[in-house]
């Protein structure tokens, strides 16, 4: 079976965001990039699934992005993915366009099982997996914390408000990974060496046009620094008074 | 007749959730400005509190009904909503940005060839266009976006848009039976977590960090939460340490929350934590280090020991409530 993992590259979560001069994107100066944290769970689950079903299964990692994304793809290869595909584009950020490019590639590779992260921590939309599934006519379970594949049958648990839903479906399917699904492995030295020798297939991303138009990017209004009311429990009554009378939240 | 704007309501276990009224209010508000007609749509079987909707000024509700659709089923719900939206010519659909809404809205978008903006915190009308404002980079920045598609979908963050009751309103409900729903993907069970309230839905959150010293001390957090009717949250440090479950994690790789009140106890305020909670209306920090970054976003702070402050605070709240 062929398994695809869609991975995106995002600014390190410790990045302090500065707005770029176009007022529509961030200032890339000094930003370091990492693999989207949720996508590590997606890669791990794909590798585990491959190990479990054995045979001549292959794991493909696919990303839509510019040349800098190759580094992230190589990390996924080092973790154990078999092949990597870069769908080249210069920073388009519309989920529908990205999902369309990814679906085309997944279709032409013939992958029956697709893993995504539940959300990329840059634009935080959390929809790419569901879009891909709908475009390909695949089943989909999102925000998955437990995944079992038995033949073609899938039993998964997804996190929702106040608990977990147990969901049943079957291949072909897209699964989006939530933290808790597994513990991503570290790349072994051997993996890192092997990844260096692999070639990353590069193709132009097809038709990335979407419908969103960013008009402006800005920083949230910064708050007035708050009041420190004291250093011990004698400040508690005043705190409660303020919450009640000034903030009116309790 | 005016084009339609749909408020897609959410029900669980046969009750409309609070966020449904927020969605309805947003739809009415946009409809008034755009001269569209707002209608509500809900998928499910028996739903016990549909009449509560009349308070918010929606005049028509369509209940897409089937015994097989009592529980959420992604494929069937998406199909039911999309085909009804198509036949009624809906131009704008508003969903809640909940677990269900995030799962459902993109599927409906593909079926309707609609553009989609998730997690909106503000929806404004300018020159007859809807301009949506949403957080990116977990709230470290905001973007204003518009959609260039014929049909447009927006999901709204819970707790941000307050439902506005109106005086005179009559609600007309129409039931449409859903035939042969597509159940290729179906929910077969729901495992409730022991926690009482989910951080994503709570109006008040009391969160604990590494300053709580160990899982055995979280009863102090739980007791305050209980007194306030709040949910318990956590920093990643304590989730990674296994003291608290991941569903309680607030931050860039946890939940992004906007409650009315967020009380951070023994949390330093790392950038990834702030990203997830800095849009809370009021923030209280309790931390013995007066230079901790959490104080830079807090409205009120006590620079003291959680083990001394928390019990006193819980007492004071209990006094107030009794
Ligand atoms: C990729 C990535 C993603 C991340 N995502 C998240 C996320 O989603 N959410 C998140 O929270 N973090 C996240 N982090 C981690 C983040 O960087 C911090 O490490 C974490 O938030 C620290 O948790 P903390 O504040 O509980 O612990 P600490 O930073 O150790 O702070 C403990 C605080 O408790 C105070 N304290 C100690 N004793 C007492 C006492 N007796 N009374 C009062 N105060 C006391 C100390 O002064 C200190 O300020 C992420 C990190 C990375 C790299
Ligand atoms: N540019 C991209 N290339 C490949 N996969 C992506 C890309 N953007 C998003 N994804 C995948 O879709 C998931 C959800 O992203 P999003 O919908 O942007 O929050 C991510 O965790 C990735 O698995």
Coordinates of C-alpha atoms and ligand atoms in Angstrom, one line a residue:
Chain A
X1 CA 0.0 0.0 0.0
X2 CA 1.1 3.5 -0.7
X3 CA 0.8 6.0 2.2
X4 CA 1.1 9.7 1.8
X5 CA 2.0 12.2 4.5
X6 CA 1.4 15.9 3.9
X7 CA 3.8 18.1 5.8
X8 CA 4.1 21.8 6.1
X9 CA 7.0 23.9 7.3
X10 CA 6.2 26.6 9.9
X11 CA 8.1 29.3 11.8
X12 CA 9.6 27.9 15.1
X13 CA 7.0 28.4 17.8
X14 CA 9.3 30.6 19.8
X15 CA 9.4 33.1 16.9
X16 CA 8.3 36.6 17.8
X17 CA 6.2 37.6 14.8
X18 CA 7.0 40.9 13.0
X19 CA 4.8 42.2 10.3
X20 CA 6.5 42.4 6.8
X21 CA 6.7 45.6 4.8
X22 CA 3.8 44.5 2.6
X23 CA 1.5 44.4 5.7
X24 CA 0.2 41.0 4.4
X25 CA 2.7 38.6 5.6
X26 CA 5.4 38.2 8.3
X27 CA 8.8 39.6 8.1
X28 CA 10.9 36.5 7.3
X29 CA 14.2 38.0 8.7
X30 CA 15.6 36.0 11.5
X31 CA 12.8 33.4 11.4
X32 CA 13.9 29.8 11.7
X33 CA 11.6 27.1 10.3
X34 CA 10.6 23.8 11.7
X35 CA 8.4 20.9 10.6
X36 CA 4.9 21.6 11.8
X37 CA 4.6 19.9 15.2
X38 CA 1.4 18.0 14.4
X39 CA 3.0 16.6 11.1
X40 CA 5.5 14.7 13.2
X41 CA 2.7 12.7 14.6
X42 CA 1.4 12.2 11.1
X43 CA 4.8 10.9 9.9
X44 CA 5.2 8.6 12.9
X45 CA 1.7 7.1 12.4
X46 CA 2.5 6.5 8.7
X47 CA 5.7 4.7 9.5
X48 CA 4.1 2.6 12.2
X49 CA 1.3 1.6 9.8
X50 CA 3.8 0.7 7.2
X51 CA 5.8 -1.4 9.7
X52 CA 2.6 -3.1 10.7
X53 CA 1.2 -4.0 7.4
X54 CA 4.6 -4.8 5.9
X55 CA 4.8 -6.0 2.3
X56 CA 5.9 -3.5 -0.2
X57 CA 4.3 -0.5 1.5
X58 CA 5.8 2.9 0.8
X59 CA 5.6 6.2 2.7
X60 CA 5.6 9.4 0.6
X61 CA 6.0 12.8 2.2
X62 CA 4.6 15.6 0.2
X63 CA 4.9 19.3 0.7
X64 CA 3.8 22.4 -1.1
X65 CA 6.3 25.2 -0.7
X66 CA 9.5 26.8 -1.9
X67 CA 13.0 25.3 -2.1
X68 CA 13.6 25.9 1.7
X69 CA 11.0 23.2 2.4
X70 CA 13.5 20.6 1.1
X71 CA 15.2 20.6 4.5
X72 CA 12.0 19.7 6.2
X73 CA 11.3 17.0 3.7
X74 CA 14.8 15.6 4.3
X75 CA 14.1 15.4 8.0
X76 CA 11.0 13.3 7.2
X77 CA 13.2 11.0 5.0
X78 CA 15.6 10.7 7.9
X79 CA 12.8 9.6 10.2
X80 CA 12.2 6.8 7.7
X81 CA 9.9 8.0 4.9
X82 CA 10.7 6.4 1.5
X83 CA 10.1 9.1 -1.0
X84 CA 9.7 12.9 -0.9
X85 CA 7.9 15.2 -3.3
X86 CA 8.1 19.0 -3.3
X87 CA 5.3 20.7 -5.1
X88 CA 7.0 24.0 -5.8
X89 CA 5.3 27.3 -5.3
X90 CA 6.3 30.6 -3.9
X91 CA 4.4 31.2 -0.7
X92 CA 0.8 30.9 -1.6
X93 CA -1.3 30.5 1.5
X94 CA -4.7 29.4 0.6
X95 CA -5.8 26.1 2.0
X96 CA -8.1 25.2 -0.9
X97 CA -5.3 25.8 -3.4
X98 CA -2.8 23.8 -1.3
X99 CA -5.3 21.0 -0.9
X100 CA -5.9 20.8 -4.6
X101 CA -2.2 20.5 -5.4
X102 CA -1.8 17.9 -2.7
X103 CA -4.8 15.9 -3.9
X104 CA -3.6 15.8 -7.5
X105 CA -0.3 14.4 -6.4
X106 CA -1.9 11.9 -4.0
X107 CA -4.1 10.7 -6.8
X108 CA -1.3 10.3 -9.3
X109 CA 0.9 8.4 -6.8
X110 CA -2.1 6.2 -6.0
X111 CA -2.0 6.6 -2.2
X112 CA -4.9 5.0 -0.4
X113 CA -4.1 6.3 3.1
X114 CA -3.1 9.9 3.8
X115 CA -1.9 11.4 7.0
X116 CA -1.9 15.2 7.7
X117 CA -1.4 17.1 10.9
X118 CA -4.6 18.4 12.5
X119 CA -3.5 22.0 12.0
X120 CA -0.5 23.9 10.8
X121 CA 0.7 26.3 13.5
X122 CA 1.2 29.2 11.1
X123 CA -2.2 29.9 9.6
X124 CA -4.0 27.5 12.1
X125 CA -6.8 26.6 9.8
X126 CA -7.0 22.9 10.6
X127 CA -8.8 22.1 7.3
X128 CA -6.4 20.8 4.7
X129 CA -6.9 17.1 5.5
X130 CA -10.7 17.4 5.3
X131 CA -10.4 19.4 2.0
X132 CA -8.2 16.7 0.4
X133 CA -10.5 14.0 1.5
X134 CA -13.5 15.8 0.0
X135 CA -11.6 16.5 -3.2
X136 CA -10.6 12.9 -3.7
X137 CA -13.8 11.4 -2.4
X138 CA -11.9 9.7 0.4
X139 CA -13.2 9.1 3.9
X140 CA -11.8 11.3 6.6
X141 CA -11.3 11.4 10.4
X142 CA -9.9 14.5 11.8
X143 CA -8.1 15.3 15.1
X144 CA -7.2 11.7 15.7
X145 CA -5.7 10.5 19.0
X146 CA -6.0 6.7 18.3
X147 CA -5.8 4.9 15.0
X148 CA -6.3 1.2 14.1
X149 CA -6.3 -0.3 10.6
X150 CA -7.5 -3.8 10.1
X151 CA -7.5 -4.7 6.4
X152 CA -9.5 -1.9 4.9
X153 CA -11.4 -1.1 8.1
X154 CA -10.4 1.9 10.2
X155 CA -11.3 2.5 13.9
X156 CA -10.2 5.9 15.1
X157 CA -10.8 8.1 18.1
X158 CA -11.1 11.8 17.6
X159 CA -10.8 14.5 20.2
X160 CA -13.9 16.7 20.6
X161 CA -15.1 19.1 23.4
X162 CA -15.6 17.1 26.5
X163 CA -14.4 13.7 25.3
X164 CA -13.6 11.4 22.3
X165 CA -15.7 10.2 19.5
X166 CA -15.1 6.6 18.3
X167 CA -15.3 6.7 14.5
X168 CA -15.5 3.8 12.1
X169 CA -14.7 4.1 8.4
X170 CA -12.6 2.4 5.7
X171 CA -9.9 3.0 3.2
X172 CA -9.3 5.1 1.2
X173 CA -9.0 7.7 3.9
X174 CA -7.4 10.8 5.2
X175 CA -6.4 10.9 8.9
X176 CA -5.4 14.2 10.6
X177 CA -3.1 13.7 13.6
X178 CA -3.5 15.3 17.1
X179 CA -0.9 15.2 19.8
X180 CA -1.4 12.1 21.9
X181 CA -1.6 9.8 18.8
X182 CA 1.9 8.5 19.3
X183 CA 5.5 9.5 20.2
X184 CA 7.3 10.6 17.1
X185 CA 10.7 8.8 16.7
X186 CA 14.0 10.6 16.4
X187 CA 15.9 10.2 13.2
X188 CA 18.7 7.6 13.6
X189 CA 22.2 8.4 12.4
X190 CA 21.7 5.8 9.7
X191 CA 18.5 7.4 8.7
X192 CA 20.1 10.8 8.4
X193 CA 22.9 9.4 6.2
X194 CA 20.4 7.6 4.0
X195 CA 18.3 10.7 3.7
X196 CA 21.2 12.7 2.4
X197 CA 21.5 10.4 -0.6
X198 CA 17.9 10.4 -1.6
X199 CA 16.6 12.7 -4.2
X200 CA 13.6 14.9 -3.6
X201 CA 11.2 14.9 -6.6
X202 CA 10.3 18.4 -7.6
X203 CA 7.3 19.4 -9.6
X204 CA 5.4 22.7 -10.1
X205 CA 2.3 22.8 -7.9
X206 CA -0.8 22.8 -10.1
X207 CA -3.3 25.5 -9.9
X208 CA -2.9 27.0 -6.4
X209 CA -5.5 29.7 -6.9
X210 CA -7.9 29.9 -4.0
X211 CA -10.5 32.3 -2.9
X212 CA -8.9 34.1 0.0
X213 CA -7.4 37.5 -0.3
X214 CA -5.4 38.8 2.6
X215 CA -6.1 42.6 3.0
X216 CA -4.0 43.3 6.0
X217 CA -1.8 41.6 8.6
X218 CA -1.3 43.3 12.0
X219 CA -0.3 42.6 15.5
X220 CA -3.0 42.3 18.2
X221 CA -3.4 45.4 20.3
X222 CA -1.0 45.1 23.1
X223 CA -2.4 45.3 26.5
X224 CA -1.7 47.9 29.1
X225 CA 0.6 46.3 31.6
X226 CA -1.6 45.1 34.4
X227 CA -1.6 45.9 38.1
X228 CA 0.3 43.8 40.6
X229 CA -2.0 43.9 43.6
X230 CA 0.3 42.5 46.2
X231 CA 2.6 39.6 47.1
X232 CA 0.6 37.6 49.5
X233 CA -2.9 36.6 50.4
X234 CA -3.8 40.0 51.7
X235 CA -4.3 41.0 48.1
X236 CA -7.0 38.4 47.5
X237 CA -10.0 40.5 48.6
X238 CA -9.0 43.4 46.3
X239 CA -8.5 41.0 43.4
X240 CA -12.0 39.6 43.9
X241 CA -13.4 43.1 44.2
X242 CA -11.8 44.1 40.9
X243 CA -13.0 41.0 39.1
X244 CA -16.5 41.7 40.3
X245 CA -16.8 45.4 40.1
X246 CA -14.3 46.5 37.5
X247 CA -14.0 43.6 35.1
X248 CA -17.5 42.2 35.9
X249 CA -16.5 38.7 35.0
X250 CA -17.5 36.9 38.2
Chain B
X1 CA -36.4 37.2 -2.9
X2 CA -33.2 38.0 -1.0
X3 CA -30.3 35.7 -1.1
X4 CA -29.8 33.6 2.0
X5 CA -27.3 33.4 4.7
X6 CA -27.3 30.2 6.7
X7 CA -26.5 29.8 10.4
X8 CA -25.4 26.2 10.8
X9 CA -26.3 25.2 14.3
X10 CA -24.7 22.5 16.4
X11 CA -26.5 20.0 18.5
X12 CA -25.1 17.3 20.6
X13 CA -27.1 14.6 22.3
X14 CA -30.3 16.3 21.1
X15 CA -29.6 19.8 22.5
X16 CA -28.5 22.9 20.7
X17 CA -25.2 24.1 22.0
X18 CA -24.7 27.6 23.3
X19 CA -22.5 28.5 20.4
X20 CA -25.4 27.9 18.1
X21 CA -27.0 31.1 19.4
X22 CA -23.8 32.9 18.7
X23 CA -23.8 31.6 15.1
X24 CA -27.5 32.7 14.7
X25 CA -26.8 36.2 16.0
X26 CA -23.8 36.6 13.7
X27 CA -26.0 35.5 10.7
X28 CA -28.8 37.9 11.6
X29 CA -26.3 40.8 12.1
X30 CA -24.7 40.2 8.7
X31 CA -28.0 39.7 7.0
X32 CA -29.2 43.1 8.2
X33 CA -26.2 44.8 6.8
X34 CA -26.1 42.9 3.5
X35 CA -29.9 42.8 3.0
X36 CA -29.9 39.1 2.9
X37 CA -32.3 36.7 4.7
X38 CA -30.9 34.8 7.6
X39 CA -32.1 31.3 8.2
X40 CA -30.9 28.5 10.6
X41 CA -30.2 24.9 9.6
X42 CA -29.6 22.0 12.0
X43 CA -28.9 18.4 11.3
X44 CA -30.0 15.7 13.8
X45 CA -32.8 13.6 15.1
X46 CA -34.9 14.8 18.1
X47 CA -33.7 18.1 19.4
X48 CA -35.2 19.4 22.6
X49 CA -34.5 23.1 22.7
X50 CA -35.1 24.4 19.2
X51 CA -37.5 27.0 20.5
X52 CA -34.7 28.8 22.4
X53 CA -33.6 30.0 19.0
X54 CA -36.6 32.2 18.6
X55 CA -35.1 34.6 21.2
X56 CA -32.4 35.5 18.8
X57 CA -34.5 36.8 15.9
X58 CA -34.1 33.9 13.4
X59 CA -37.5 33.5 11.7
X60 CA -36.9 30.3 9.9
X61 CA -35.2 27.1 10.9
X62 CA -34.8 24.0 8.8
X63 CA -34.3 20.8 10.6
X64 CA -32.6 18.2 8.4
X65 CA -33.8 15.1 10.2
X66 CA -33.1 11.4 10.3
X67 CA -33.0 8.8 13.0
X68 CA -29.6 7.8 11.6
X69 CA -28.2 11.3 12.1
X70 CA -28.7 11.7 15.9
X71 CA -24.9 11.5 16.2
X72 CA -22.5 13.5 14.1
X73 CA -21.6 11.7 10.9
X74 CA -19.2 13.8 8.8
X75 CA -20.1 12.6 5.3
X76 CA -23.8 12.5 5.9
X77 CA -24.0 15.9 7.6
X78 CA -21.8 17.5 4.9
X79 CA -24.0 16.1 2.2
X80 CA -27.3 17.1 3.9
X81 CA -26.1 20.7 4.5
X82 CA -24.5 21.2 1.1
X83 CA -27.5 19.9 -0.9
X84 CA -29.9 22.0 1.1
X85 CA -27.7 25.1 0.7
X86 CA -27.6 24.5 -3.1
X87 CA -31.3 24.1 -3.5
X88 CA -32.0 27.2 -1.4
X89 CA -29.3 29.3 -3.0
X90 CA -27.4 30.1 0.2
X91 CA -24.6 32.6 -0.4
X92 CA -23.0 32.7 3.0
X93 CA -22.8 29.9 5.6
X94 CA -21.7 30.5 9.2
X95 CA -20.4 27.5 11.2
X96 CA -19.1 27.4 14.8
X97 CA -15.4 26.8 15.0
X98 CA -15.8 23.8 17.2
X99 CA -14.6 20.2 16.7
X100 CA -17.7 19.6 14.6
X101 CA -17.6 22.9 12.7
X102 CA -13.9 22.5 11.8
X103 CA -14.5 19.0 10.6
X104 CA -17.6 19.8 8.7
X105 CA -17.2 23.3 7.2
X106 CA -14.3 22.5 4.8
X107 CA -16.2 19.5 3.4
X108 CA -19.2 21.6 2.7
X109 CA -16.9 24.2 1.1
X110 CA -15.6 21.7 -1.4
X111 CA -19.1 20.6 -2.2
X112 CA -20.3 24.1 -2.8
X113 CA -17.0 25.3 -4.4
X114 CA -17.0 28.0 -1.7
X115 CA -14.1 29.9 -0.2
X116 CA -13.6 29.5 3.5
X117 CA -12.2 31.4 6.5
X118 CA -11.8 29.6 9.8
X119 CA -11.9 30.9 13.4
X120 CA -13.1 34.4 12.7
X121 CA -13.1 36.8 15.7
X122 CA -14.7 39.7 13.9
X123 CA -16.9 39.9 10.8
X124 CA -17.5 43.3 9.4
X125 CA -19.3 44.6 6.3
X126 CA -17.5 47.1 4.2
X127 CA -18.8 48.2 0.8
X128 CA -21.1 45.2 0.8
X129 CA -18.2 42.8 1.4
X130 CA -17.7 40.7 4.4
X131 CA -14.2 41.3 5.9
X132 CA -13.2 38.6 8.4
X133 CA -10.5 39.1 11.0
X134 CA -8.8 36.0 12.3
X135 CA -5.8 35.1 14.4
X136 CA -2.7 33.5 12.7
X137 CA 0.4 32.1 14.3
X138 CA -1.8 31.2 17.3
X139 CA -2.8 34.8 17.9
X140 CA 0.6 36.4 17.6
X141 CA -0.8 38.2 14.6
X142 CA -4.2 38.9 13.0
X143 CA -5.3 39.0 9.4
X144 CA -8.1 40.8 7.6
X145 CA -9.3 38.7 4.7
X146 CA -12.1 38.6 2.2
X147 CA -13.3 35.8 0.0
X148 CA -13.6 36.2 -3.8
X149 CA -15.9 33.2 -4.2
X150 CA -19.6 33.2 -5.1
X151 CA -20.5 31.2 -2.0
X152 CA -18.6 32.0 1.2
X153 CA -18.1 30.1 4.5
X154 CA -17.0 31.5 7.8
X155 CA -16.5 29.7 11.1
X156 CA -16.7 31.8 14.2
X157 CA -14.7 31.3 17.4
X158 CA -16.9 30.3 20.3
X159 CA -17.4 32.8 23.1
X160 CA -16.3 35.8 21.1
X161 CA -19.6 37.0 19.5
X162 CA -22.2 37.4 22.2
X163 CA -25.7 36.3 21.2
X164 CA -28.1 39.2 21.1
X165 CA -31.7 38.4 22.2
X166 CA -34.4 40.4 20.4
X167 CA -37.9 41.3 21.5
X168 CA -40.5 40.2 19.1
X169 CA -39.7 37.1 17.1
X170 CA -41.5 34.2 15.8
X171 CA -39.8 31.0 14.7
X172 CA -41.1 28.9 11.9
X173 CA -39.6 25.4 11.9
X174 CA -39.6 23.1 8.9
X175 CA -38.6 19.5 9.1
X176 CA -37.0 17.9 6.1
X177 CA -36.4 14.2 6.2
X178 CA -32.9 13.1 5.0
X179 CA -33.2 10.0 2.9
X180 CA -30.4 7.4 2.7
X181 CA -27.7 9.4 4.5
X182 CA -24.2 8.4 3.5
X183 CA -22.8 6.7 6.6
X184 CA -19.4 5.6 5.3
X185 CA -17.9 7.4 8.2
X186 CA -19.8 7.1 11.4
X187 CA -19.5 7.8 15.1
X188 CA -20.2 4.6 17.0
X189 CA -19.5 5.8 20.6
X190 CA -18.7 8.8 22.7
X191 CA -16.2 8.5 25.5
X192 CA -16.8 11.3 27.9
X193 CA -13.7 12.6 29.7
X194 CA -13.9 13.0 33.5
X195 CA -13.2 16.7 33.4
X196 CA -16.3 18.6 33.8
X197 CA -15.9 21.5 31.4
X198 CA -13.7 21.7 28.3
X199 CA -11.3 24.7 28.1
X200 CA -12.5 25.3 24.5
X201 CA -16.0 26.0 25.7
X202 CA -15.5 27.6 29.1
X203 CA -16.2 31.2 30.0
X204 CA -13.7 31.0 32.8
X205 CA -10.5 29.0 32.9
X206 CA -8.1 28.3 35.8
X207 CA -4.8 27.0 34.5
X208 CA -1.9 25.5 36.4
X209 CA 1.8 25.3 35.4
X210 CA 5.0 23.9 36.7
X211 CA 4.8 26.2 39.7
X212 CA 2.1 23.9 41.1
X213 CA 5.1 21.5 41.8
X214 CA 3.3 18.2 41.2
X215 CA 0.0 16.6 40.1
X216 CA -1.0 16.1 43.7
X217 CA -1.4 19.8 44.1
X218 CA -3.8 20.4 41.2
X219 CA -6.7 19.9 43.6
X220 CA -6.0 23.6 44.5
X221 CA -6.7 24.5 40.9
X222 CA -9.7 22.2 40.7
X223 CA -11.2 23.7 43.8
X224 CA -11.0 27.2 42.5
X225 CA -12.3 26.1 39.2
X226 CA -15.2 24.4 40.9
X227 CA -16.0 27.5 42.9
X228 CA -16.0 29.7 39.8
X229 CA -17.8 27.2 37.5
X230 CA -14.6 27.2 35.4
X231 CA -12.6 24.7 33.4
X232 CA -9.2 23.5 34.3
X233 CA -6.3 24.3 31.9
X234 CA -2.6 23.5 31.9
X235 CA 0.7 24.6 30.4
X236 CA 2.5 22.3 28.2
X237 CA 5.2 21.7 30.8
X238 CA 2.7 20.0 33.1
X239 CA 1.1 18.1 30.2
X240 CA 4.5 16.8 29.0
X241 CA 5.3 15.8 32.5
X242 CA 2.1 13.7 32.6
X243 CA 0.5 15.7 35.4
X244 CA -2.5 16.7 33.3
X245 CA -4.1 15.4 30.1
X246 CA -3.3 17.0 26.8
X247 CA -6.9 18.1 26.3
X248 CA -6.3 20.7 29.0
X249 CA -3.2 22.2 27.3
X250 CA -3.6 25.8 26.4
X251 CA -1.2 27.4 23.9
X252 CA 0.2 27.2 20.4
X253 CA 0.2 23.4 20.3
X254 CA -2.7 23.1 22.6
X255 CA -6.0 24.9 22.6
X256 CA -6.4 28.6 21.7
X257 CA -8.9 30.0 24.1
X258 CA -10.7 33.4 24.6
X259 CA -12.6 33.1 27.9
X260 CA -13.9 36.1 29.8
X261 CA -11.5 35.3 32.6
X262 CA -8.2 33.3 32.5
X263 CA -6.4 32.7 35.8
X264 CA -2.8 31.5 35.3
X265 CA -1.3 29.9 38.4
X266 CA 2.4 29.1 38.5
X267 CA 2.7 29.6 34.7
X268 CA 5.7 31.6 33.5
X269 CA 4.1 32.9 30.3
X270 CA 6.3 31.5 27.6
X271 CA 5.5 32.8 24.1
X272 CA 3.8 29.6 23.1
X273 CA 1.5 29.7 26.1
X274 CA 0.7 33.4 25.6
X275 CA -0.2 32.7 22.0
X276 CA -3.0 30.5 23.1
X277 CA -4.6 32.7 25.8
X278 CA -3.7 36.3 25.3
X279 CA -7.0 37.1 23.6
X280 CA -8.8 36.3 26.9
X281 CA -10.9 39.3 28.0
X282 CA -9.4 39.4 31.5
X283 CA -6.2 37.7 32.7
X284 CA -5.1 37.1 36.2
X285 CA -1.6 35.9 37.0
X286 CA -0.4 34.4 40.2
X287 CA 3.3 33.8 40.1
X288 CA 6.0 34.3 42.8
X289 CA 8.4 35.8 40.2
X290 CA 7.3 39.4 39.7
X291 CA 9.3 39.5 36.5
X292 CA 7.6 36.5 34.9
X293 CA 6.4 37.3 31.4
X294 CA 2.8 36.3 32.2
X295 CA 2.5 39.6 34.1
X296 CA 3.0 41.5 30.8
X297 CA -0.4 40.3 29.5
X298 CA -2.2 40.1 32.9
X299 CA -4.8 42.7 33.9
X300 CA -4.4 41.8 37.6
X301 CA -1.6 40.0 39.3
X302 CA -0.4 38.7 42.6
X303 CA 3.3 38.2 42.8
X304 CA 3.1 35.5 45.5
X305 CA 3.0 31.8 46.3
X306 CA 0.2 29.8 44.7
X307 CA 0.1 27.5 47.7
X308 CA -0.9 30.5 49.9
X309 CA -3.0 32.5 47.4
X310 CA -5.1 29.7 45.8
X311 CA -6.8 28.5 49.0
X312 CA -7.5 32.1 50.1
X313 CA -8.9 33.0 46.6
X314 CA -11.1 29.9 46.6
X315 CA -12.4 30.8 50.1
X316 CA -13.2 34.4 49.0
X317 CA -15.0 33.2 45.9
X318 CA -17.1 30.7 47.9
X319 CA -18.0 33.5 50.3
X320 CA -19.1 35.7 47.5
X321 CA -21.2 33.0 45.9
X322 CA -22.9 31.8 49.1
Ligands
LIG1 C1 7.1 23.5 19.7 C2 6.7 24.0 21.0 C3 5.4 24.1 21.3 C4 4.9 24.6 22.6 N1 3.6 24.7 22.8 C5 3.2 25.1 24.0 C6 1.8 25.2 24.3 O1 0.9 24.9 23.5 N2 1.4 25.6 25.6 C7 2.3 25.9 26.6 O2 1.9 26.2 27.7 N3 3.6 25.8 26.3 C8 4.1 25.4 25.1 N4 5.4 25.2 24.9 C9 6.3 25.2 26.0 C10 6.7 26.6 26.5 O3 7.9 27.0 25.8 C11 7.1 26.6 28.0 O4 8.1 25.6 28.2 C12 5.9 26.2 28.9 O5 4.8 27.0 28.6 C13 6.3 26.4 30.4 O6 5.3 25.9 31.2 P1 5.2 26.6 32.7 O7 4.9 28.0 32.6 O8 4.2 25.7 33.4 O9 6.6 26.2 33.4 P2 7.8 27.2 33.7 O10 8.2 28.0 32.6 O11 8.8 26.3 34.4 O12 7.2 28.2 34.8 C14 6.8 27.9 36.1 C15 6.5 29.2 36.8 O13 6.0 28.9 38.0 C16 6.4 29.9 38.9 N5 6.4 29.3 40.3 C17 7.2 28.4 40.8 N6 6.8 28.1 42.0 C18 5.8 28.9 42.3 C19 5.0 29.1 43.5 N7 5.1 28.3 44.6 N8 4.0 30.0 43.4 C20 3.8 30.8 42.3 N9 4.6 30.6 41.2 C21 5.5 29.7 41.2 C22 7.8 30.3 38.4 O14 8.2 31.6 38.9 C23 7.7 30.2 36.9 O15 7.4 31.4 36.4 C24 5.9 24.8 23.6 C25 7.2 24.7 23.3 C26 7.7 24.3 22.1 C27 9.1 24.2 21.8
LIG2 N1 1.9 23.6 2.2 C1 1.6 22.4 2.7 N2 2.2 21.3 2.2 C2 1.9 20.1 2.6 N3 1.0 19.8 3.6 C3 0.3 20.9 4.1 C4 0.6 22.2 3.7 N4 -0.2 23.0 4.4 C5 -0.9 22.2 5.3 N5 -0.6 20.9 5.1 C6 -1.1 19.7 5.8 O1 -2.4 20.1 6.3 C7 -2.4 20.0 7.8 C8 -3.3 21.1 8.3 O2 -3.0 22.3 7.8 P1 -3.9 23.6 7.9 O3 -5.2 23.2 7.3 O4 -3.2 24.7 7.1 O5 -4.0 24.0 9.4 C9 -0.9 20.2 8.1 O6 -0.7 19.7 9.4 C10 -0.2 19.4 7.0 O7 -0.3 18.0 7.3

